[in-house]
mmCIF file of C-alpha atoms in Angstrom:
data_model
loop_
_atom_site.group_PDB
_atom_site.id
_atom_site.type_symbol
_atom_site.label_atom_id
_atom_site.label_comp_id
_atom_site.label_asym_id
_atom_site.label_seq_id
_atom_site.Cartn_x
_atom_site.Cartn_y
_atom_site.Cartn_z
ATOM 1 C CA MET A 1 6.419 -12.399 -4.070
ATOM 2 C CA HIS A 2 5.474 -10.272 -7.051
ATOM 3 C CA SER A 3 1.728 -10.760 -6.507
ATOM 4 C CA ILE A 4 1.981 -9.409 -2.955
ATOM 5 C CA GLU A 5 1.442 -5.683 -2.659
ATOM 6 C CA TYR A 6 4.313 -4.228 -0.715
ATOM 7 C CA PHE A 7 6.442 -1.101 -0.714
ATOM 8 C CA LEU A 8 10.042 -0.593 -1.728
ATOM 9 C CA PHE A 9 10.922 0.390 1.850
ATOM 10 C CA GLU A 10 9.765 -3.120 2.856
ATOM 11 C CA ALA A 11 11.768 -4.954 0.184
ATOM 12 C CA ASP A 12 14.627 -5.963 2.472
ATOM 13 C CA PHE A 13 12.326 -8.050 4.655
ATOM 14 C CA VAL A 14 9.703 -9.142 2.113
ATOM 15 C CA GLU A 15 11.736 -10.483 -0.797
ATOM 16 C CA ASN A 16 12.922 -13.856 0.470
ATOM 17 C CA ASN A 17 10.626 -15.112 3.203
ATOM 18 C CA ILE A 18 8.502 -12.178 4.379
ATOM 19 C CA ARG A 19 10.340 -12.139 7.709
ATOM 20 C CA CYS A 20 8.496 -9.035 8.974
ATOM 21 C CA ILE A 21 4.806 -8.245 8.749
ATOM 22 C CA PRO A 22 4.257 -6.104 5.624
ATOM 23 C CA MET A 23 1.918 -3.106 5.646
ATOM 24 C CA ILE A 24 -0.686 -4.918 3.543
ATOM 25 C CA VAL A 25 -1.006 -7.539 6.295
ATOM 26 C CA ARG A 26 -0.914 -4.907 9.046
ATOM 27 C CA LEU A 27 -3.833 -3.119 7.388
ATOM 28 C CA LYS A 28 -5.860 -6.325 7.150
ATOM 29 C CA LEU A 29 -5.135 -7.201 10.771
ATOM 30 C CA ASP A 30 -6.230 -3.723 11.855
ATOM 31 C CA LEU A 31 -9.423 -4.115 9.796
ATOM 32 C CA THR A 32 -10.202 -7.437 11.495
ATOM 33 C CA GLY A 33 -8.980 -6.622 15.012
ATOM 34 C CA VAL A 34 -6.537 -9.531 15.305
ATOM 35 C CA LYS A 35 -3.242 -8.840 17.068
ATOM 36 C CA PHE A 36 -0.522 -10.844 15.368
ATOM 37 C CA SER A 37 2.830 -10.748 17.132
ATOM 38 C CA LEU A 38 6.113 -10.920 15.278
ATOM 39 C CA ALA A 39 6.812 -14.111 17.251
ATOM 40 C CA ALA A 40 3.645 -15.733 15.864
ATOM 41 C CA TRP A 41 4.455 -14.393 12.396
ATOM 42 C CA SER A 42 7.926 -15.920 12.498
ATOM 43 C CA LYS A 43 6.433 -19.347 13.258
ATOM 44 C CA CYS A 44 4.141 -19.232 10.209
ATOM 45 C CA SER A 45 5.304 -20.878 7.012
ATOM 46 C CA VAL A 46 6.172 -18.684 4.055
ATOM 47 C CA SER A 47 3.029 -19.896 2.274
ATOM 48 C CA GLU A 48 0.887 -18.901 5.289
ATOM 49 C CA ARG A 49 2.529 -15.466 5.311
ATOM 50 C CA GLN A 50 1.838 -15.137 1.595
ATOM 51 C CA GLU A 51 -1.797 -16.101 2.156
ATOM 52 C CA LEU A 52 -2.181 -13.425 4.823
ATOM 53 C CA ALA A 53 -0.797 -10.887 2.368
ATOM 54 C CA MET A 54 -2.875 -11.972 -0.618
ATOM 55 C CA ILE A 55 -6.290 -12.860 0.817
ATOM 56 C CA SER A 56 -8.832 -10.161 0.058
ATOM 57 C CA CYS A 57 -10.196 -8.279 3.049
ATOM 58 C CA ASN A 58 -12.607 -5.718 1.602
ATOM 59 C CA SER A 59 -16.171 -6.849 2.303
ATOM 60 C CA ALA A 60 -17.566 -7.774 5.718
ATOM 61 C CA ASP A 61 -17.630 -11.443 4.654
ATOM 62 C CA GLU A 62 -13.988 -11.318 3.500
ATOM 63 C CA ARG A 63 -12.952 -9.638 6.754
ATOM 64 C CA LEU A 64 -14.652 -12.382 8.760
ATOM 65 C CA LYS A 65 -12.878 -15.102 6.729
ATOM 66 C CA TYR A 66 -9.558 -13.272 7.100
ATOM 67 C CA LYS A 67 -10.047 -12.897 10.839
ATOM 68 C CA THR A 68 -10.859 -16.604 11.189
ATOM 69 C CA TYR A 69 -7.767 -17.571 9.193
ATOM 70 C CA ALA A 70 -5.505 -15.246 11.212
ATOM 71 C CA GLU A 71 -6.946 -16.566 14.496
ATOM 72 C CA ARG A 72 -6.369 -20.148 13.344
ATOM 73 C CA LEU A 73 -2.729 -19.380 12.535
ATOM 74 C CA VAL A 74 -2.108 -17.731 15.907
ATOM 75 C CA CYS A 75 -3.615 -20.738 17.693
ATOM 76 C CA ALA A 76 -1.698 -23.219 15.543
ATOM 77 C CA HIS A 77 1.672 -21.547 16.048
ATOM 78 C CA THR A 78 1.585 -20.236 19.616
ATOM 79 C CA ASP A 79 0.520 -21.452 23.032
ATOM 80 C CA GLU A 80 -1.221 -18.172 23.702
ATOM 81 C CA PRO A 81 -4.846 -17.177 23.208
ATOM 82 C CA VAL A 82 -5.630 -14.845 20.333
ATOM 83 C CA LYS A 83 -5.417 -11.202 21.347
ATOM 84 C CA TYR A 84 -7.538 -8.490 19.795
ATOM 85 C CA ILE A 85 -7.260 -4.805 19.083
ATOM 86 C CA PRO A 86 -10.208 -2.450 18.628
ATOM 87 C CA VAL A 87 -11.345 -2.084 15.034
ATOM 88 C CA PRO A 88 -11.782 1.631 14.359
ATOM 89 C CA LEU A 89 -15.221 2.541 13.022
ATOM 90 C CA GLN A 90 -13.804 5.526 11.159
ATOM 91 C CA PRO A 91 -10.066 4.931 10.704
ATOM 92 C CA LEU A 92 -7.904 8.019 10.217
ATOM 93 C CA TRP A 93 -6.415 6.488 7.079
ATOM 94 C CA ASP A 94 -9.877 6.408 5.476
ATOM 95 C CA ASP A 95 -10.627 10.075 6.199
ATOM 96 C CA ILE A 96 -9.357 11.969 3.156
ATOM 97 C CA ARG A 97 -10.807 15.316 4.253
ATOM 98 C CA ALA A 98 -7.798 16.301 6.355
ATOM 99 C CA VAL A 99 -4.251 15.158 7.042
ATOM 100 C CA PRO A 100 -4.214 13.629 10.550
ATOM 101 C CA ASP A 101 -2.465 15.786 13.152
ATOM 102 C CA GLU A 102 -0.035 13.035 14.208
ATOM 103 C CA LEU A 103 1.137 12.713 10.606
ATOM 104 C CA LYS A 104 1.498 16.477 10.211
ATOM 105 C CA SER A 105 3.533 16.640 13.422
ATOM 106 C CA HIS A 106 5.778 13.778 12.414
ATOM 107 C CA ALA A 107 6.407 15.191 8.935
ATOM 108 C CA ASP A 108 7.226 18.533 10.558
ATOM 109 C CA ILE A 109 10.139 16.882 12.410
ATOM 110 C CA TYR A 110 11.773 16.492 8.995
ATOM 111 C CA GLY A 111 10.704 19.941 7.820
ATOM 112 C CA TRP A 112 8.095 18.445 5.490
ATOM 113 C CA THR A 113 4.459 19.291 4.894
ATOM 114 C CA ILE A 114 1.761 16.993 3.560
ATOM 115 C CA THR A 115 -1.050 18.912 1.904
ATOM 116 C CA GLU A 116 -4.710 17.918 1.915
ATOM 117 C CA GLU A 117 -4.465 17.421 -1.855
ATOM 118 C CA GLN A 118 -1.521 15.028 -1.466
ATOM 119 C CA TRP A 119 -3.336 13.132 1.287
ATOM 120 C CA LYS A 120 -6.555 12.915 -0.696
ATOM 121 C CA VAL A 121 -4.950 11.247 -3.734
ATOM 122 C CA LEU A 122 -2.837 8.720 -1.827
ATOM 123 C CA PRO A 123 -4.208 5.178 -2.041
ATOM 124 C CA ARG A 124 -5.615 3.770 1.194
ATOM 125 C CA LEU A 125 -2.641 1.483 1.872
ATOM 126 C CA ARG A 126 -0.200 4.384 1.560
ATOM 127 C CA ARG A 127 -2.231 6.526 3.971
ATOM 128 C CA PHE A 128 -2.323 3.591 6.393
ATOM 129 C CA ALA A 129 1.440 3.024 6.079
ATOM 130 C CA LEU A 130 2.283 6.660 6.787
ATOM 131 C CA LEU A 131 0.149 6.638 9.910
ATOM 132 C CA LYS A 132 1.700 3.383 11.117
ATOM 133 C CA LEU A 133 5.209 4.663 10.470
ATOM 134 C CA CYS A 134 4.736 7.853 12.475
ATOM 135 C CA ARG A 135 3.321 6.248 15.615
ATOM 136 C CA PRO A 136 5.302 6.569 18.856
ATOM 137 C CA GLY A 137 7.275 3.457 19.643
ATOM 138 C CA HIS A 138 7.398 2.361 16.016
ATOM 139 C CA GLU A 139 10.728 2.056 14.273
ATOM 140 C CA ASN A 140 10.495 5.289 12.335
ATOM 141 C CA ARG A 141 13.498 4.790 10.043
ATOM 142 C CA ASN A 142 11.127 3.829 7.230
ATOM 143 C CA PHE A 143 9.041 7.006 7.490
ATOM 144 C CA PRO A 144 11.407 9.151 5.377
ATOM 145 C CA LEU A 145 11.780 6.279 2.898
ATOM 146 C CA ALA A 146 8.000 5.998 2.574
ATOM 147 C CA MET A 147 7.586 9.747 2.143
ATOM 148 C CA ARG A 148 10.096 9.680 -0.727
ATOM 149 C CA GLU A 149 8.650 6.505 -2.261
ATOM 150 C CA PHE A 150 5.155 8.004 -2.217
ATOM 151 C CA GLY A 151 6.394 11.155 -3.977
ATOM 152 C CA LEU A 152 5.665 13.453 -1.044
ATOM 153 C CA VAL A 153 9.213 14.837 -0.772
ATOM 154 C CA ASN A 154 12.262 15.052 -3.026
#
């Protein structure tokens, strides 16, 4: 699993068989608009999960290939049609000009502040992860772990 980019706060579910969807895969799914349920993920083989984590998804052509592969896996492992989510034209995680309000509000719950300078220098995947971890309905126990791992708090 060493070639897969993942965070320390994900280590407990990535190390052996990638039992949960890591942030790198979540980002790629958001970029391609494919909704991949945990049920579908759990039916994929470990090698398929690794592929989803490692396949490049930067150019428009790569995103199309990734989307096709993800769709094929959903169809192969579930009896349900592929579901889609809107692909944001200007995702909040790509806007380095200002810390998104939902992230500021969530950090404030812990008495923390994320500055524009801190936000600006975070790599894209870290910005994405923070936004995912502060969303309502998400298991937020990893948010403080991510903040510490990313060097945003002591």
